[in-house]
Amino acid sequence: MNSSGQVMAINSDLQKERHKASFDVEEFSKWWYGGEEKLKFKRFLDSYILDDADEDIFHIQHLRHDEIYAAGIKSSIKVSQKLRKLQQKLRPGYTDIWPGLYLSSNLWGALPRANPFSVHYSMIVDGIRKLGTAEQYEKFGKRAENLEIIFAFAQTELAHGTYLRGLETRADYDRETQEFVMNTPTHTSYKWWPGGLGQTANHCIVVAQLYIDNSPKDLALFIVQIRDEETHMPLPGIDVGDVGKKMGFPAVNNGYLGLKNVRIPRTNMLMRHDQVLPDGSYIRGPNSAVKFLPLLIGRCVANESSAAFLAMACTIATRYSAVRRQCSLDSNAKQDEVQILDYRTQQNKIFPQIANAVAYKLTSIKLWQRYRETSRDIDEGKYESLSELHALSCCLKVLSTSDVAAGIECLRLACGGHGYLSSATLGDMYVDATSSCTYEGENTVLMLTVARFLLQSYRQLIVGEKVGSSMRYLERALNQMESFKWTGTWENMLQSLEIVAASKIRKAYQHLEERLKSGQNEAEAANNSGIEFVQAAELHGRSLVASIFYEELKGSNAALRSPQLNRILENLFELFLVKTILNNLNEIVRVIHITADEIVSLEKRLESSLKAIRPNAVSICDGFDFHDRNLSSTLGCYDGNVYERIFEAAKSNPLNAKPVPDVFHTHIKPFMKSKM
């Protein structure tokens, strides 16, 4: 349907592509969304939320920064009201729809590229539940859950981000009043970047250095009201505002916060674990890492969102490539121009990204499962699995965000000149995706965190201690290294990835020990080993993602799927695994003997897997089942009428509102007549 409400016929090339499908697209969609009922409800939600979405959010390239923010607030509130109403109608007393679906990627089409309340719901509500006392959740958490008060999570400062020990914000305990006195003592200690902080939030969880009697104790989390709930004016001692336009997420309203002698009650420190008693006694909790659960939640969300982002971009690029025709495969040029999706180079840009989208969808499911398990353990006072979950979330966050950002850019380039149009949406998707490489922990720093966990696991292994479930491959891989022979089966390739990761971990550990023995202190030795640490963490992650994908093929779920759908997933896994091996050959050949002929064989398998996916590419992307409003792209609509939509978008450009722009009369014409 175009802007005039006219229904447009399906492009004939897309119709032909859909007729080629060798599998049931509906079955794929059911698998992607977790079952028939979930898919059915998702489609109902599409119609319920998106059919009357505000038009402003589809033309944000024509809006000013303040207008985008206002449109974001308006549409976010409208969606929240509709979800609340639906929750009351279908499942009163539950939270699975409201607020459970508020951040779902299925609703992105009703919001202007990120929700101003996204941090509030992705991190705050569960953070207060997990880190606060029952009384604190009753006082703050329930109100936050109902959006009666709006929170931001203020950790990052102007001069400090991932290095938490360097945070300068102070919370000094005053015994006489039983209050904390909050200060950002310098400009560099101003909180900077928290989503929703600028003009939206009226409360904050502030991460600060806890001081008692001017003695530093540890980082702690404090609930601070920053604006009046009625007037929304900043409270005394509060300096708050928006950081300005940035790359991506234009409606999130990232902000800054300065605190000057702001007093809050003692009971506003989140004290389920660490505690400050009225007399100033400090009780340290059993595990200091637990206080950063909100960041861990954020990394789970980043992994999930990245998979959805990439699947959307794949849908746009694949549909466009089926419609776009260019040049001929006939050297005599007698043939009509062919679909660019028929070019092997185009397939090599697009199809690996489809496989990556599936891979990271599966890792997201696994990561959330591990989060829920660990969360239950923490509720029972068990913290043993927290460090492993922390490393897992860091690793998957890094790989998913970096691969997806690179993948979306590759898909944008695959769309040629039209990929540059704002109306194509791929450029906006890229800048939003690439920002995720920095928030919730900058990717390189997170990989160094993963490396520390890997080295610790290796130390445990060599002294005979038990290692976490994600590291159980380590001993097996090291033992198999000498006898390993390349055969090229899936299991063999997975094994090779484990062996290469294990070898790199061992070498990183050995080189670190050598530097320490040479007289370098721990910080120097770690810094000089940093490149190798990051490489070890990435190889570990590559092996992990491939294993999770493989588990889906060979696990119990396979029996529930048709042979045709299993074949599609197998084709995608073959492409994913072969591409992973080829991308990491420089590391593999250092550890494993693989001949030139075997490498050529892998390259032929890559070509074969691209060829196998080609007839089903459009239908696989149809199986992702994204509403046109979710995609919001002139290149990616279901009907494939690309050129009509591009032209329509250009005509709606405000610069074309008048046949002669005002600037012609005020500047261009006088200049032409000036003879200067």
C-alpha angles and dihedrals in degrees: 000000000000128000090275091059095251117143111234123211119249113265108258094230091056091047090055091048091053092050089057095062114127093197140049107270090199090058090051090052091050090052093046093052097040104257145340097284093049091049091048092051092045090056091047088051091050090058096039095050107025106039093076099028115148112269093219092076092060092059102043091132085074095050133088121242093260091047092052090051092049091048089049093052092046095050094041092054091046091053092047091052092050092048092049090051091049092049091053091048100046107025113007114193095026131097103210094106101027115061094350096077099034094105097037115135087230088072096050090099090065093051130063101250100300133010120256086220095048096108091045091059102030096051116005108057096048090038092059090044093053101035103031131074121255088259092052092050090049091050101039111005098059092047089049091049090055092044091242087132126024124222140198126193107233111195110118116079132201091260102025132051124149093009095086097178088062095060110125103196109115134209110191117191117230109201095192095060097023089232138126117234109215122206140168094200099192139026089254090058093057111120106250133187104013108152114245093009099109104072105338111061124074094182134041139196099221121199108213143159108264115225127187116184087352089299117126115235110171142296113296137180122240134187109228126181107219104174136036110259093223105038098023088221115147111261122240112292093020123120108183137160148130119292091221136240116342141168108293136343094062096180100047093093098218110200150190127233132196122187125200117184092324109173123210130175118266087243090065091076109095099247112173088112113009114039141191112202122213091260091055097258112150120217113193116213123238094257123027093197093066092076090070095061090118089064091049090053088050090055091052089052091048091054092049094045092048092057091051092046092053094046089053093049090048090053092052096046095043096050091045091049090053091053100038114086123193137164125338137272089214111092089211090054091230092126123086116254109283133228107268087227086074092066112098091218090056091049089051089056096047113028097057087055090054088053090048091052090055092045094053092044087059094046089051091055090048093047094051089048090054091046092054091048093049091044090056090049091053090050086057093048095257115133102166096107096044097089092050092049089048091054092044093051092047093049096047092043090055097046096043096047096043094044093045094048090051091043095053091049089051090051091048090053089049088063093060120208095346089059087072093062115105087222089063087064093208092108091053090047090052096052091046091048095047092053088062088066087071110031120083087025129341108264100239092048090049091051089054087053090052090048091056089055091049093051091047090051090050090051090051090050096052092050092048099253125143117264130205123273094257089057100047091101090065099081093039092050094048091050092049096048099092097045098039117125125189114241101154098233117138092251090048092051092048088050090051091054090052092048093049092048091047092048092051091048091051093047092047089052093047093048091049090052091049091054092049091050090050089063102266115138120237095264093049093045092048092048093050090048094047098106091052091045092056091047091052091050092050094049090048089052094047090054091047096051092047091050093051090051091049092050089059091055097046101031129096092275091071091073090057093058129075119255088246094057091044089054091054091051090046091052090051092047092049090053092045094049097043091047091049091052093047092047091054100039092117089065096036097055090054091064108021130051108237122162129226089248091054090052090051088051090054091051090052090049088054090054091046093050091051089050091049093053096045098085091050102037097102092043093050088055090046085055090062082068100209118175113236089244090056090056094039089188133137088210100048110046118134093243093055095222091145103158095046090052094046090052092046091051091051092050090053091055108121089229087067094051090099126036088225118034119225091241089067091065096039100043120355099054095043089049093051090050095044097080090217 
